[in-house]
Tab-separated table of C-alpha atoms and ligand atoms in Angstrom:
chain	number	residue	atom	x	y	z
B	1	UNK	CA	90.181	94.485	85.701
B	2	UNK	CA	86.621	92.931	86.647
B	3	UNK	CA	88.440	90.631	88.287
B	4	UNK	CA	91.158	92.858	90.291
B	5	UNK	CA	88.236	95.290	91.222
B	6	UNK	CA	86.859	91.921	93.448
B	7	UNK	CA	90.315	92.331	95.820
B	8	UNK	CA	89.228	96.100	96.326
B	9	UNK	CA	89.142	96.682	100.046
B	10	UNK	CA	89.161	100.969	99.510
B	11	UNK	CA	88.446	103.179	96.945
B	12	UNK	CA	88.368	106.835	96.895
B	13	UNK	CA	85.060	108.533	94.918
B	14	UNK	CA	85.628	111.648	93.611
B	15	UNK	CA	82.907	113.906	92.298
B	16	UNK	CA	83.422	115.552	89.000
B	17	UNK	CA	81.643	118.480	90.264
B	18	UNK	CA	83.257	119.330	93.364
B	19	UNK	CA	86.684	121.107	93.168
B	20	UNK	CA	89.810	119.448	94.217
B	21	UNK	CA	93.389	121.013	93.563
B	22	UNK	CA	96.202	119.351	92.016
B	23	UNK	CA	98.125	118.651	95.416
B	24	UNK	CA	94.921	117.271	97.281
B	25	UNK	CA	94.673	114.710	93.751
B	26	UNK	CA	98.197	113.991	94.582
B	27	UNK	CA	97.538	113.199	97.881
B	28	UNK	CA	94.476	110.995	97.303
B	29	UNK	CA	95.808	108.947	94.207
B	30	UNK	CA	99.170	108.260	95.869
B	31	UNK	CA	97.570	107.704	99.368
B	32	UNK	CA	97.694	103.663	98.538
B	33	UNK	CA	93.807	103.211	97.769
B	34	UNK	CA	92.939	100.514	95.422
B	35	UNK	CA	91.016	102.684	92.999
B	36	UNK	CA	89.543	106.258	91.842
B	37	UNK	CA	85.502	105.698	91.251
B	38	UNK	CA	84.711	109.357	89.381
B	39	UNK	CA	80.567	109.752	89.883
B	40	UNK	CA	78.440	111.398	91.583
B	41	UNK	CA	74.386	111.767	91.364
B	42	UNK	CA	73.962	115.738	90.052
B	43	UNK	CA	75.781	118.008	88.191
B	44	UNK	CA	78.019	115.554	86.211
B	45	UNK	CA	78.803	116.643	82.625
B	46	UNK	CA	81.218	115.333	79.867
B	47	UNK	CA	83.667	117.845	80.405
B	48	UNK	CA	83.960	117.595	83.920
B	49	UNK	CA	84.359	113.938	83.775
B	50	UNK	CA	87.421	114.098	81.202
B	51	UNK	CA	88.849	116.773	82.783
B	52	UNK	CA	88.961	114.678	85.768
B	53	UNK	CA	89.950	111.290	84.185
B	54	UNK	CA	92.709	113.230	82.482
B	55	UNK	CA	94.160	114.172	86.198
B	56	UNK	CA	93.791	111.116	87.703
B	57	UNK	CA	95.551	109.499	84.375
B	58	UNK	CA	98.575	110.730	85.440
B	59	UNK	CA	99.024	107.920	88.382
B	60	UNK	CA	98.959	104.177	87.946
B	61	UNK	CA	95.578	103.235	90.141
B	62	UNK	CA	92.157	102.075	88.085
B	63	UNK	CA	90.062	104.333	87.454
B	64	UNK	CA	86.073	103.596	86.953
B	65	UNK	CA	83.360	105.612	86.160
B	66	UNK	CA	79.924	105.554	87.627
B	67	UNK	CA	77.291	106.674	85.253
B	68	UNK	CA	74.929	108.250	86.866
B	69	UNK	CA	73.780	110.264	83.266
B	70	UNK	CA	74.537	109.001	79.498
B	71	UNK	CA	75.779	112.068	78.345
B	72	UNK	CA	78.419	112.040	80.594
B	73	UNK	CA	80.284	108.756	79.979
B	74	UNK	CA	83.328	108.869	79.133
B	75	UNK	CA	86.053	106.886	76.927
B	76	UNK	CA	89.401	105.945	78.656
B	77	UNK	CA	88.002	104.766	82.019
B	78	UNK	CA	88.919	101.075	82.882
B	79	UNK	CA	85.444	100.062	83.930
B	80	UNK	CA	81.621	101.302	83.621
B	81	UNK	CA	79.956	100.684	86.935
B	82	UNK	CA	76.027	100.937	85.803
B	83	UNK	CA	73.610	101.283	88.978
B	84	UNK	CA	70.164	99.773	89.015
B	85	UNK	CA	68.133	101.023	92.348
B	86	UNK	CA	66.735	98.101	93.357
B	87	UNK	CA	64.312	99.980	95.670
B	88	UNK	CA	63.692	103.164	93.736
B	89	UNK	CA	59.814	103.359	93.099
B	90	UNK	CA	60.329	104.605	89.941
B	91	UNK	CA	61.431	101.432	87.334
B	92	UNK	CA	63.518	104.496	85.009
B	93	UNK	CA	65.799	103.913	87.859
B	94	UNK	CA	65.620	100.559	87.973
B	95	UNK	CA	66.039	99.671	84.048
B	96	UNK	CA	64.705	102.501	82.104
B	97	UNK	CA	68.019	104.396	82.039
B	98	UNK	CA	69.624	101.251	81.136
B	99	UNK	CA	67.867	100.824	78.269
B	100	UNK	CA	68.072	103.787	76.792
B	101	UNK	CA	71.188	104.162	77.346
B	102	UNK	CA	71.786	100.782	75.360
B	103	UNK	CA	69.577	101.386	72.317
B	104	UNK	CA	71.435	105.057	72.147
B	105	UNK	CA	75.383	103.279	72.159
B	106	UNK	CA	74.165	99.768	70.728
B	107	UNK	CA	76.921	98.504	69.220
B	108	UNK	CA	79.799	100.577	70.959
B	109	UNK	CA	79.288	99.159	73.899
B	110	UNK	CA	82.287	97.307	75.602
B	111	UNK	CA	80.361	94.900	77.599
B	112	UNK	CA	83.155	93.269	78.771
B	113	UNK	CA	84.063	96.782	80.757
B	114	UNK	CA	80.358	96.996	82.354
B	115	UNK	CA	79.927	96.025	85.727
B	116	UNK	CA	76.199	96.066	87.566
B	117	UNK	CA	75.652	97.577	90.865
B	118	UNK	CA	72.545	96.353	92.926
B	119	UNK	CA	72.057	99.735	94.387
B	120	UNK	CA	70.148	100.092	97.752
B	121	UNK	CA	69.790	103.429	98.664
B	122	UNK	CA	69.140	104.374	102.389
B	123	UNK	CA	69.824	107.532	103.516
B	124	UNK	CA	66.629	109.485	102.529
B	125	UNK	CA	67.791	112.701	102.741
B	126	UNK	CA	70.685	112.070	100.018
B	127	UNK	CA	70.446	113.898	96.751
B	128	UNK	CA	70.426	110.174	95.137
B	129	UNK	CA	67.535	109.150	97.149
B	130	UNK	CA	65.774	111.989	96.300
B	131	UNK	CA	66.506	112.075	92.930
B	132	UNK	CA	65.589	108.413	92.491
B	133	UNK	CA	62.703	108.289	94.695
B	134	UNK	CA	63.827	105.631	96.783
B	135	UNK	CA	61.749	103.780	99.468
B	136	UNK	CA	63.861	104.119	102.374
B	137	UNK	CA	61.673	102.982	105.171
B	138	UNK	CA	63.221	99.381	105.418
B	139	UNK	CA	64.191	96.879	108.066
B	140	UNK	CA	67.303	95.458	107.969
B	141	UNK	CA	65.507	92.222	107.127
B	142	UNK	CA	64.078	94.174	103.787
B	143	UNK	CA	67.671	95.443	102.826
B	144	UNK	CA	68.831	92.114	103.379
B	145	UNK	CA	65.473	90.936	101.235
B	146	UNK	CA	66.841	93.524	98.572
B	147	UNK	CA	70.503	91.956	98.583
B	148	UNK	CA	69.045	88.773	97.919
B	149	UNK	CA	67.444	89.822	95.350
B	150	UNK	CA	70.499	91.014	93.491
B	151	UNK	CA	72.594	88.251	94.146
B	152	UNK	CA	70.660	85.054	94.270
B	153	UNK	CA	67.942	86.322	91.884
B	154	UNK	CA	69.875	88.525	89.367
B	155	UNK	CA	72.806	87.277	89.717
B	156	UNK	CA	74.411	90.945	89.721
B	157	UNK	CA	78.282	90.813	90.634
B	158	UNK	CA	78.057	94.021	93.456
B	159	UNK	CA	75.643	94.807	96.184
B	160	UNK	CA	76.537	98.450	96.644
B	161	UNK	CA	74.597	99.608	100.218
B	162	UNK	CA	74.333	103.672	99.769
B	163	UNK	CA	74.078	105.721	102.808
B	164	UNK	CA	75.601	108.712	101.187
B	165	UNK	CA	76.401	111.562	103.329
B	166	UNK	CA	75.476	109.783	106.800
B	167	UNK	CA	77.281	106.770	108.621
B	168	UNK	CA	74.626	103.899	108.238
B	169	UNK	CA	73.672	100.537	110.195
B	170	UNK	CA	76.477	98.836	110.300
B	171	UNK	CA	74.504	95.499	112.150
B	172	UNK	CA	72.433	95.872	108.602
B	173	UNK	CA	75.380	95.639	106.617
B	174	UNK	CA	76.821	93.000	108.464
B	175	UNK	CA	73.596	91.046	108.276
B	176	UNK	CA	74.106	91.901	104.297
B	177	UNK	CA	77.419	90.323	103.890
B	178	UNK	CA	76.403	87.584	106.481
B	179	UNK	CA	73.704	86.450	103.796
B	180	UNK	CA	75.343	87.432	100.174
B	181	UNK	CA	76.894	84.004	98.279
B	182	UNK	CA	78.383	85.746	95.436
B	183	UNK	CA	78.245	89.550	95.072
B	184	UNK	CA	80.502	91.290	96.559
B	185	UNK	CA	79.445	93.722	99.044
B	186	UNK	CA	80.550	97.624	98.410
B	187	UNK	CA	79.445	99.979	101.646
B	188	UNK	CA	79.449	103.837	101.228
B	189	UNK	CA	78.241	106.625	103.351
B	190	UNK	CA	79.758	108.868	106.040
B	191	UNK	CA	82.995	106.991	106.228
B	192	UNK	CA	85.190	110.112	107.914
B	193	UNK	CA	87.854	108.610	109.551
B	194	UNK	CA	90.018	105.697	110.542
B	195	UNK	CA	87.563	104.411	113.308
B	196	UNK	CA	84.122	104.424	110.885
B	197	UNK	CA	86.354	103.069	107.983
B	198	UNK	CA	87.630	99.813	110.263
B	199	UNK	CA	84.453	99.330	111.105
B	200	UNK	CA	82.557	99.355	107.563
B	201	UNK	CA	85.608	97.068	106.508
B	202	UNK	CA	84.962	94.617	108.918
B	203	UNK	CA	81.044	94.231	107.470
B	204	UNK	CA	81.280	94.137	103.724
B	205	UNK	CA	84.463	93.414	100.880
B	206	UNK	CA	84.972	96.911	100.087
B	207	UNK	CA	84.393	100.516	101.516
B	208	UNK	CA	83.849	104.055	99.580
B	209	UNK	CA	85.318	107.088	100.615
B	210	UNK	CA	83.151	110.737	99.024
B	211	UNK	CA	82.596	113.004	100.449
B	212	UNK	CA	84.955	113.399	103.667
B	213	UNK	CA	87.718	113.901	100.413
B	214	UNK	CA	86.912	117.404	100.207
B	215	UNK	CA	85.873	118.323	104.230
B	216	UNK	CA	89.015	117.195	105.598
B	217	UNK	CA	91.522	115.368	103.487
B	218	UNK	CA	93.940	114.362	106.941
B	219	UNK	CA	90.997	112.235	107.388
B	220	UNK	CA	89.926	111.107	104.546
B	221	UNK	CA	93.494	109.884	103.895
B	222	UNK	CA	93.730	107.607	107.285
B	223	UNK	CA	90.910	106.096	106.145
B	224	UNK	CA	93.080	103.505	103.817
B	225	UNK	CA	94.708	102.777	106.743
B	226	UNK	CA	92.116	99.704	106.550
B	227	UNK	CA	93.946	98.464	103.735
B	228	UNK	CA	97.880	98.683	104.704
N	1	LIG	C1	82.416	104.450	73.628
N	1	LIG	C2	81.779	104.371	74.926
N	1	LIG	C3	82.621	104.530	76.141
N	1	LIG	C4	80.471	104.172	74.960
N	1	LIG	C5	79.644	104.057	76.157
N	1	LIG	C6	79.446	102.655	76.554
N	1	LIG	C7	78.805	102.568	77.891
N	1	LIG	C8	79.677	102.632	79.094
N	1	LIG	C9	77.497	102.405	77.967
N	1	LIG	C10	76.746	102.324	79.238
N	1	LIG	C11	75.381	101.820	78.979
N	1	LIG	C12	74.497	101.973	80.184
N	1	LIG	C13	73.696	100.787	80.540
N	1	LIG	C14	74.440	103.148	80.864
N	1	LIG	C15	73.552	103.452	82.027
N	1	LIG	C16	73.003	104.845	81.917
N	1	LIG	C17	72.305	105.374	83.135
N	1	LIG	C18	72.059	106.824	83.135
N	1	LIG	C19	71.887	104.597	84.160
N	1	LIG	C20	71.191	105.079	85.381
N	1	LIG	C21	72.060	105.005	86.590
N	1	LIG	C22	71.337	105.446	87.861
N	1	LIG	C23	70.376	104.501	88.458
N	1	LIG	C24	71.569	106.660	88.394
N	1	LIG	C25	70.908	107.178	89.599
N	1	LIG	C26	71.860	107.905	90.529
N	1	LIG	C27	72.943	107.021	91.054
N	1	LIG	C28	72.613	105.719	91.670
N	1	LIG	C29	74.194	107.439	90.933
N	1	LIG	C30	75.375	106.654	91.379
N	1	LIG	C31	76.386	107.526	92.014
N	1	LIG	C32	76.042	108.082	93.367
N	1	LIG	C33	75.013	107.484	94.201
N	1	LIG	C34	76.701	109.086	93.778
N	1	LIG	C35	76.443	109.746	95.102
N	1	LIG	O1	76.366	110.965	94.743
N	1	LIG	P1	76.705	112.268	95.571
N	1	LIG	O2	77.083	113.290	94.598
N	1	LIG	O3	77.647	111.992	96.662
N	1	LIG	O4	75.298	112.628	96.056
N	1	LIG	P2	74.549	112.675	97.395
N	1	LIG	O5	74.231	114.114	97.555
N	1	LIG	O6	73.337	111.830	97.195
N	1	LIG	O7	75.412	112.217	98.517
N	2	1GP	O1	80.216	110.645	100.315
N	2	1GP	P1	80.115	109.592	101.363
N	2	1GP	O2	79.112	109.879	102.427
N	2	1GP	O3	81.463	109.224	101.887
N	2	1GP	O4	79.550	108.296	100.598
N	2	1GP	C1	80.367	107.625	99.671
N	2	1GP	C2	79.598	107.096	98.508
N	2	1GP	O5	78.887	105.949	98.824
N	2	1GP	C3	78.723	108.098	97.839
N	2	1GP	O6	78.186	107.540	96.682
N	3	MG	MG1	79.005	112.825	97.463
């Protein structure tokens, strides 16, 4: 699966704690994306992360989890995404969740289903920026500094550039993926319709979908469009 998720072009991210009826699930798991990521940064608990991984079971896609909070991960999901915040000012964000997290499940751990996400968080007036004091303020020469960092320095397999809830720079991301050797490049943030989604796609390997999911789901829906 680490492998597959590397040919991801779309994939839809649903928030555990956001409602979404069966026939909307229907029409976002069958809608030809190339995955379900279930995460969001507040307000994610156990429960409603099985309850969700239980819908979504019933279709064939993959279906990873984001941890954003160790009591809510979940068995069953075909790949742990773990986020560092590479330019959070606070290292918890960076590592210290991390390693809790790994001295609580020590030995149940399935490495082989973690993946590390480079996280570089720009929208300040997200919930996730907020919440994980991030320095915002950069050029796109600093993002691009930050990228670097994750793939040349750590070696980390995804650069994930979160603009959550607002349409971000896309000449930044393009001079992202211009620059990154080996990680791929995941772009998210105010994608909310055919037009913004061609145009992330054509700056990084793979584009998230959120929120626009449960504003208008016509939309949301053309948005894979980018990968027929
Ligand atoms: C048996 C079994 C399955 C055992 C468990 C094994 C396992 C998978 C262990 C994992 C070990 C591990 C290293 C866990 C990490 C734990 C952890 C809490 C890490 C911190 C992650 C982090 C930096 C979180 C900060 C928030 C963040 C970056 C969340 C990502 C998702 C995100 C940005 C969502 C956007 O949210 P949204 O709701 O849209 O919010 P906005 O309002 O901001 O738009
Ligand atoms: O919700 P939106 O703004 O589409 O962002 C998608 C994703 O990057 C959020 O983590
Ligand atoms: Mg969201």
């Amino acid at each position: 699966m680490k492998e597959m998720m590397k040919s991801w072009r779309h994939v839809f991210k649903l928030d555990p704690d956001r409602e979404l009826d069966d026939r909307s699930l229907d029409a976002v798991c069958m809608s030809g994306t190339d995955a379900i990521m279930v995460g969001g940064s507040s307000g994610v608990t156990y429960e409603n992360t099985i309850d969700l991984l239980s819908r979504v079971r019933h279709y064939e896609l993959p279906c990873v989890q984001e941890v954003s909070d160790m009591e809510s991960i979940v068995p069953g999901f075909d790949l742990y995404l773990i986020p560092m915040v590479l330019n959070s000012s606070n290292p918890a964000w960076i590592v210290g969740h991390q390693q809790q997290a790994i001295e609580r499940f020590g030995y149940l751990i399935p490495w082989e289903l973690l993946v590390t996400e480079g996280y570089i968080v720009l929208n300040a007036d997200s919930t996730v920026a907020q919440l994980t004091d991030a320095y915002t303020e950069l050029e796109p020469l600093g993002v691009v500094a930050y990228a670097q960092v994750a793939d040349k320095l750590m070696s980390l397999p995804i650069v994930y550039l979160e603009y959550s809830g607002t349409y971000g720079d896309m000449e930044t991301v393009r001079a992202v993926h211009e620059e990154l050797e080996d990680a791929q490049l995941i772009y998210g943030g105010g994608i909310k319709d055919l037009h913004t989604a061609q145009q992330a796609a054509a700056v990084s390997d793979t584009i998230v979908v959120g929120n626009i999911i449960y504003e208008n789901l016509e939309q949301a829906l053309q948005t894979v469009q980018v990968v027929k």
